[in-house]
Amino acid sequence: MRWGLIGASSIAANHMIGAIRATGGDIRSVLSSNEARARSYAAQHDIPQGLTDLDAMLAQDALDAVYISTTNERHFVEAMAAIEAGKHVLCEKPLAMTVGDAATMVRAAQKAGLVFATNHHLRCAGSHIAMHDAVQAGRIGDVLSVRVFHAVQLPAFLQGWRIDNPGAGGGVIPDIVVHDADTVRFHLGEDPAEVVAIKGVSGLGQGVEDSVMSVWSTPSGVMVQTHESFTHAHAGTGFEIHGTKGSIVARDVMTQRPIGEVTLRTEAGEESLGFDTHNLYARALQRFVAAVNGQGRPAADGVDGVKSLAVASAVAEAATMGRRTAVDYGGL
Ligand code: NDP
């Protein structure tokens, strides 16, 4: 598959270029808003063309798909242009700044018969797949509650727009809550219905929140508790699913790396659940390429991206307004 990268970003450099190439992808061009950066990024990553004109990039017949990893406010316009040009799209989260825009992107791709995927990597992790399989196999009985621990220290090289630019989609809610919403939906197979939340600034955020805690309800009555932050250097991450017959307690699994520990606790005692340690992003790419070839669906498709954004938007509204908020899925 021939790819164009929209965005000379860190996530592309650190994870996605390697993942695309690991699935046999041929990266033909990269787009930046800055000519010098376009050229240097292309040279640094052995990409034939560094471009600054989106229309010129999309006019190239040689591209089958684009990967969009610009700052969040640019995703909508870029995705709509790519869909209009007939390219399959793998888009970074959050898909857009509003649920309405995200739903418009996804509907446009559906209408054009193109594959549209959201880069939610956590559901591709071996640890989460092992937890999912255990829940599906009934090992913890009926699910009662979920607890998500995703308070981390945002590394200096990622701070930039995330901590001071709401217009670019900064803040911990658009950055991390979307991933947690997608992971919770992956495990529960249902969509959160209502949320309450409190957000705060704990040392990094300038004009945006850098910490949030929230509680979500689901239609079946499962209660979900989450904590996301940019300022917790030593907290470690975790994901717990508690059921009528047992609990799954996973540590260090809200991460980009294939690490962590997953423990099943039941009346019989504790059991460590093994899992595959494949690259999370490479698996997302494999699923995307297979979907383009007519086999299955992406790991997280466009509707998943709209729904994760819908939950995060409800958390933001609940925290801002100080009231219980229904999640609006934009009709999807
Ligand atoms: P970056 O800040 O690295 O890149 C975003 C944009 O900022 C780039 O498109 C680029 O613009 C510009 N930029 C990058 N480096 C520089 C620089 N040195 N000087 C000036 N401008 C620069 O963002 P991330 O890679 O962290 O995030 C990009 C997107 O990916 C976001 O939507 C984010 O939410 C998502 N993301 C997803 C992850 C996942 O696991 N799914 C993980 C991390 C991020 P231009 O292209 O115009 O050159």
XYZ file of C-alpha atoms and ligand atoms in Angstrom:
380
model
C 0.000 0.000 0.000
C 1.284 3.450 -0.922
C 0.994 5.973 1.889
C 1.106 9.713 2.368
C 1.772 11.112 5.831
C -0.247 14.220 6.659
C 1.716 15.774 9.505
C 5.437 15.780 10.281
C 4.714 14.579 13.809
C 6.424 12.820 16.711
C 3.960 9.915 16.734
C 4.701 9.223 13.081
C 8.455 9.430 13.672
C 8.463 7.344 16.851
C 5.868 4.675 16.037
C 3.862 4.883 12.832
C 6.515 5.105 10.119
C 8.018 1.882 11.459
C 4.597 0.241 11.782
C 3.588 1.205 8.238
C 6.838 -0.168 6.864
C 6.537 -3.326 8.988
C 3.316 -4.112 7.124
C 4.990 -3.609 3.735
C 3.722 -0.046 3.314
C 5.562 2.294 0.961
C 5.601 5.866 2.306
C 5.666 8.157 -0.742
C 5.356 11.606 0.815
C 5.011 13.627 3.999
C 3.112 16.900 4.378
C 4.166 19.727 6.698
C 2.977 23.319 6.989
C 6.646 24.352 6.900
C 8.791 23.792 3.822
C 12.091 23.346 5.644
C 10.551 20.857 8.092
C 8.885 18.977 5.227
C 12.264 18.572 3.562
C 14.242 17.670 6.670
C 11.585 15.246 7.982
C 11.429 13.522 4.585
C 15.218 13.210 4.463
C 15.473 12.005 8.060
C 12.900 9.259 7.498
C 13.891 8.272 3.968
C 10.620 9.497 2.433
C 10.931 10.516 -1.252
C 8.872 13.744 -1.055
C 8.375 16.436 1.582
C 5.418 18.611 0.557
C 3.513 21.634 1.875
C 0.450 21.562 -0.388
C -2.268 19.120 0.680
C -4.123 19.281 -2.638
C -0.939 18.546 -4.566
C -0.214 15.588 -2.314
C -3.721 14.191 -2.689
C -3.734 14.707 -6.453
C -1.032 12.065 -6.746
C -2.563 8.869 -8.129
C 0.221 6.904 -6.489
C -1.297 7.192 -2.991
C -3.733 4.586 -1.692
C -4.034 5.823 1.892
C -3.102 8.667 4.201
C -2.164 8.700 7.865
C -3.237 11.961 9.554
C -1.257 12.958 12.646
C -1.338 16.739 12.699
C -2.613 18.651 15.722
C -6.261 17.900 16.427
C -7.871 20.994 14.900
C -6.463 20.113 11.474
C -7.788 16.526 11.260
C -11.277 17.443 9.975
C -10.240 19.501 6.946
C -7.444 17.097 6.034
C -9.586 13.977 6.359
C -12.421 15.486 4.327
C -9.959 16.434 1.571
C -8.412 12.948 1.586
C -11.839 11.296 1.374
C -12.821 13.644 -1.452
C -9.641 12.536 -3.264
C -10.574 8.857 -2.805
C -7.894 7.893 -0.265
C -8.394 5.470 2.602
C -7.765 7.238 5.932
C -6.086 6.258 9.174
C -6.645 9.257 11.453
C -5.236 10.092 14.832
C -7.412 10.584 17.861
C -9.333 12.639 18.702
C -10.810 12.525 15.211
C -11.877 16.166 15.365
C -12.643 19.029 17.728
C -16.370 18.218 17.820
C -18.454 15.054 17.639
C -20.413 16.599 14.754
C -17.273 17.075 12.635
C -16.046 13.566 13.464
C -19.386 12.061 12.448
C -19.283 14.038 9.194
C -15.840 12.592 8.389
C -16.954 9.055 9.079
C -20.177 9.376 7.081
C -18.244 10.870 4.125
C -15.857 7.893 4.095
C -18.769 5.444 4.339
C -20.504 7.151 1.413
C -17.313 7.031 -0.675
C -16.744 3.343 0.126
C -13.374 4.069 1.761
C -11.834 2.512 4.853
C -11.617 4.983 7.728
C -9.871 4.000 10.952
C -8.991 5.700 14.238
C -5.548 5.099 15.727
C -6.648 3.779 19.133
C -3.677 1.541 19.902
C -4.669 0.176 23.327
C -7.276 -2.274 22.014
C -4.429 -3.702 19.893
C -2.300 -4.548 22.963
C -1.822 -8.220 23.802
C -2.586 -7.397 27.451
C -5.991 -5.909 26.625
C -6.802 -8.712 24.189
C -6.042 -11.251 26.966
C -8.311 -9.373 29.382
C -11.027 -9.142 26.751
C -10.795 -12.885 26.044
C -11.033 -13.711 29.765
C -14.142 -11.558 30.208
C -15.737 -13.043 27.072
C -14.988 -16.549 28.386
C -16.990 -15.695 31.506
C -14.040 -15.975 33.858
C -15.150 -13.027 36.023
C -18.901 -13.561 35.603
C -21.039 -10.507 34.929
C -19.079 -7.256 34.837
C -19.901 -4.866 37.671
C -17.328 -2.108 37.343
C -14.156 -0.874 35.641
C -11.370 1.263 37.067
C -8.910 3.029 34.774
C -5.617 4.458 36.062
C -4.081 6.629 33.346
C -2.350 9.420 35.251
C 1.161 9.747 33.816
C 3.961 12.296 33.472
C 3.751 13.936 30.038
C 7.304 13.852 28.671
C 8.866 17.247 27.884
C 9.019 16.567 24.132
C 5.228 16.122 24.036
C 4.321 19.127 26.160
C 4.027 21.947 23.529
C 0.444 22.460 22.287
C -0.944 19.759 24.624
C -0.473 21.920 27.724
C -1.204 25.437 26.473
C -3.252 25.458 23.290
C -6.959 24.650 23.548
C -7.388 25.718 19.906
C -5.118 22.873 18.774
C -6.966 20.377 20.967
C -4.713 20.595 24.013
C -5.624 19.256 27.461
C -5.659 15.841 29.037
C -9.308 15.172 28.147
C -8.873 15.209 24.349
C -5.468 13.591 24.717
C -6.034 10.663 27.090
C -9.735 10.328 27.970
C -10.464 9.406 24.326
C -8.094 6.420 24.592
C -9.674 5.311 27.866
C -13.170 5.649 26.433
C -12.200 3.484 23.491
C -10.577 0.872 25.724
C -13.592 0.722 28.048
C -15.942 0.366 25.048
C -13.685 -2.410 23.689
C -13.932 -4.370 26.931
C -17.595 -3.781 27.726
C -19.063 -3.923 24.229
C -21.420 -1.098 25.141
C -21.374 2.683 25.112
C -21.211 4.822 28.261
C -24.503 6.654 28.748
C -23.869 9.373 31.360
C -20.823 10.899 33.055
C -19.866 13.114 35.964
C -16.394 14.663 36.194
C -14.086 17.102 37.925
C -11.046 18.543 36.139
C -8.098 20.525 37.417
C -4.671 22.003 36.838
C -1.887 20.349 38.775
C 1.295 22.005 37.542
C 1.477 21.742 33.745
C -1.720 23.020 32.155
C -1.846 26.650 31.028
C -5.394 27.414 29.927
C -6.203 23.703 29.642
C -6.828 20.977 32.220
C -3.944 18.627 32.968
C -5.908 16.281 35.256
C -9.418 14.854 35.376
C -11.362 12.230 37.279
C -14.700 10.951 36.080
C -17.378 8.320 36.637
C -19.415 6.869 33.787
C -22.571 4.759 33.753
C -23.491 2.261 31.026
C -26.894 0.995 29.871
C -26.323 -2.403 31.541
C -25.457 -0.757 34.864
C -21.648 -1.104 34.825
C -19.905 1.737 36.690
C -16.613 3.082 35.290
C -14.119 5.216 37.192
C -11.216 6.934 35.420
C -8.258 9.146 36.302
C -6.178 10.854 33.619
C -3.331 13.282 34.237
C -0.150 14.741 32.714
C 1.556 15.260 36.098
C 1.867 11.907 37.874
C 5.436 10.710 37.427
C 5.258 7.714 39.726
C 1.634 6.555 39.753
C 1.970 3.825 37.132
C -0.982 2.908 34.949
C -3.602 0.206 35.348
C -6.901 -1.222 34.214
C -9.234 -3.268 36.409
C -12.422 -5.116 35.480
C -14.471 -6.423 38.390
C -17.195 -9.039 38.018
C -19.533 -11.224 40.044
C -17.104 -14.181 39.988
C -13.717 -12.526 39.793
C -11.551 -9.516 39.052
C -8.913 -8.782 36.438
C -6.218 -6.457 37.706
C -3.733 -5.229 35.097
C -0.757 -2.978 35.782
C 1.308 -0.842 33.375
C -1.000 -1.597 30.451
C -2.105 1.939 29.484
C 0.982 2.472 27.396
C 2.339 2.432 23.864
C 4.610 -0.507 24.645
C 3.691 -4.228 24.805
C 4.373 -4.511 28.531
C 2.535 -4.953 31.819
C 1.061 -7.659 34.007
C -2.448 -9.098 33.949
C -3.760 -11.006 36.977
C -7.050 -12.871 37.318
C -8.365 -13.132 40.886
C -11.150 -15.589 41.694
C -12.207 -17.805 44.587
C -9.566 -20.251 43.345
C -6.777 -17.715 43.916
C -4.573 -15.621 41.645
C -3.580 -16.531 38.095
C -1.221 -14.576 35.892
C -2.668 -14.255 32.372
C -0.059 -14.480 29.611
C -0.341 -12.326 26.511
C 1.247 -11.688 23.162
C 3.868 -8.912 23.073
C 3.441 -7.774 19.473
C 3.843 -4.101 18.529
C 0.507 -2.348 19.166
C 0.744 0.010 16.197
C 1.852 -2.720 13.793
C -1.269 -4.685 14.704
C -3.431 -1.613 14.044
C -1.744 -1.281 10.646
C -2.259 -4.976 9.827
C -5.962 -4.651 10.564
C -6.183 -1.471 8.469
C -4.433 -3.033 5.468
C -6.601 -6.157 5.735
C -9.743 -3.992 5.803
C -8.615 -2.171 2.654
C -8.149 -5.608 1.071
C -11.720 -6.517 2.002
C -10.840 -8.667 5.010
C -12.541 -7.624 8.233
C -12.659 -4.185 9.782
C -9.991 -1.937 11.271
C -9.140 -2.514 14.948
C -10.870 0.795 15.721
C -12.961 2.200 12.901
C -14.416 5.651 12.361
C -17.490 5.015 14.491
C -15.204 3.969 17.359
C -13.371 7.288 16.939
C -16.602 9.280 17.018
C -17.738 7.437 20.133
C -14.473 7.871 22.044
C -14.624 11.592 21.268
C -18.266 11.701 22.355
C -17.391 10.276 25.776
C -14.449 12.689 26.162
C -16.639 15.620 25.117
C -19.233 14.625 27.718
C -16.488 14.422 30.362
C -15.301 17.919 29.368
C -18.835 19.302 29.532
C -19.625 17.585 32.827
C -16.418 18.942 34.381
C -16.978 22.462 33.052
C -20.674 22.691 33.928
C -20.490 20.682 37.148
C -23.397 18.448 36.204
C -24.239 14.899 35.193
C -24.062 14.789 31.377
C -25.537 12.380 28.832
C -23.118 11.242 26.113
C -24.229 12.483 22.671
C -22.976 10.079 19.989
C -23.932 12.361 17.099
C -26.555 9.961 15.808
C -24.072 7.100 15.295
P 3.548 16.755 17.354
O 3.506 18.012 18.139
O 4.806 15.987 17.318
O 3.114 17.033 15.845
C 1.932 17.739 15.536
C 2.240 18.819 14.503
O 3.093 19.764 15.095
C 2.968 18.257 13.308
O 2.038 17.894 12.313
C 3.859 19.421 12.889
O 3.221 20.265 11.967
C 4.050 20.219 14.155
N 5.427 19.979 14.652
C 5.983 18.825 15.010
N 7.258 19.011 15.393
C 7.499 20.321 15.263
C 8.629 21.150 15.487
N 9.774 20.637 15.937
N 8.509 22.459 15.259
C 7.339 22.981 14.837
N 6.248 22.250 14.578
C 6.328 20.939 14.808
O 2.312 15.899 17.866
P 2.161 14.378 18.251
O 2.877 13.491 17.320
O 2.438 14.203 19.669
O 0.566 14.213 18.012
C 0.021 14.323 16.725
C -1.372 13.695 16.712
O -1.253 12.320 17.054
C -2.363 14.287 17.701
O -3.648 14.238 17.125
C -2.300 13.332 18.891
O -3.500 13.310 19.632
C -2.056 12.012 18.193
N -1.284 11.050 19.007
C -1.754 9.753 19.086
C -1.081 8.803 19.775
C -1.579 7.395 19.761
O -1.001 6.540 20.437
N -2.606 7.061 19.012
C 0.134 9.126 20.534
C 0.589 10.491 20.337
C -0.122 11.392 19.593
P 3.499 20.112 10.417
O 2.947 18.768 10.068
O 2.735 21.228 9.827
O 4.962 20.169 10.231
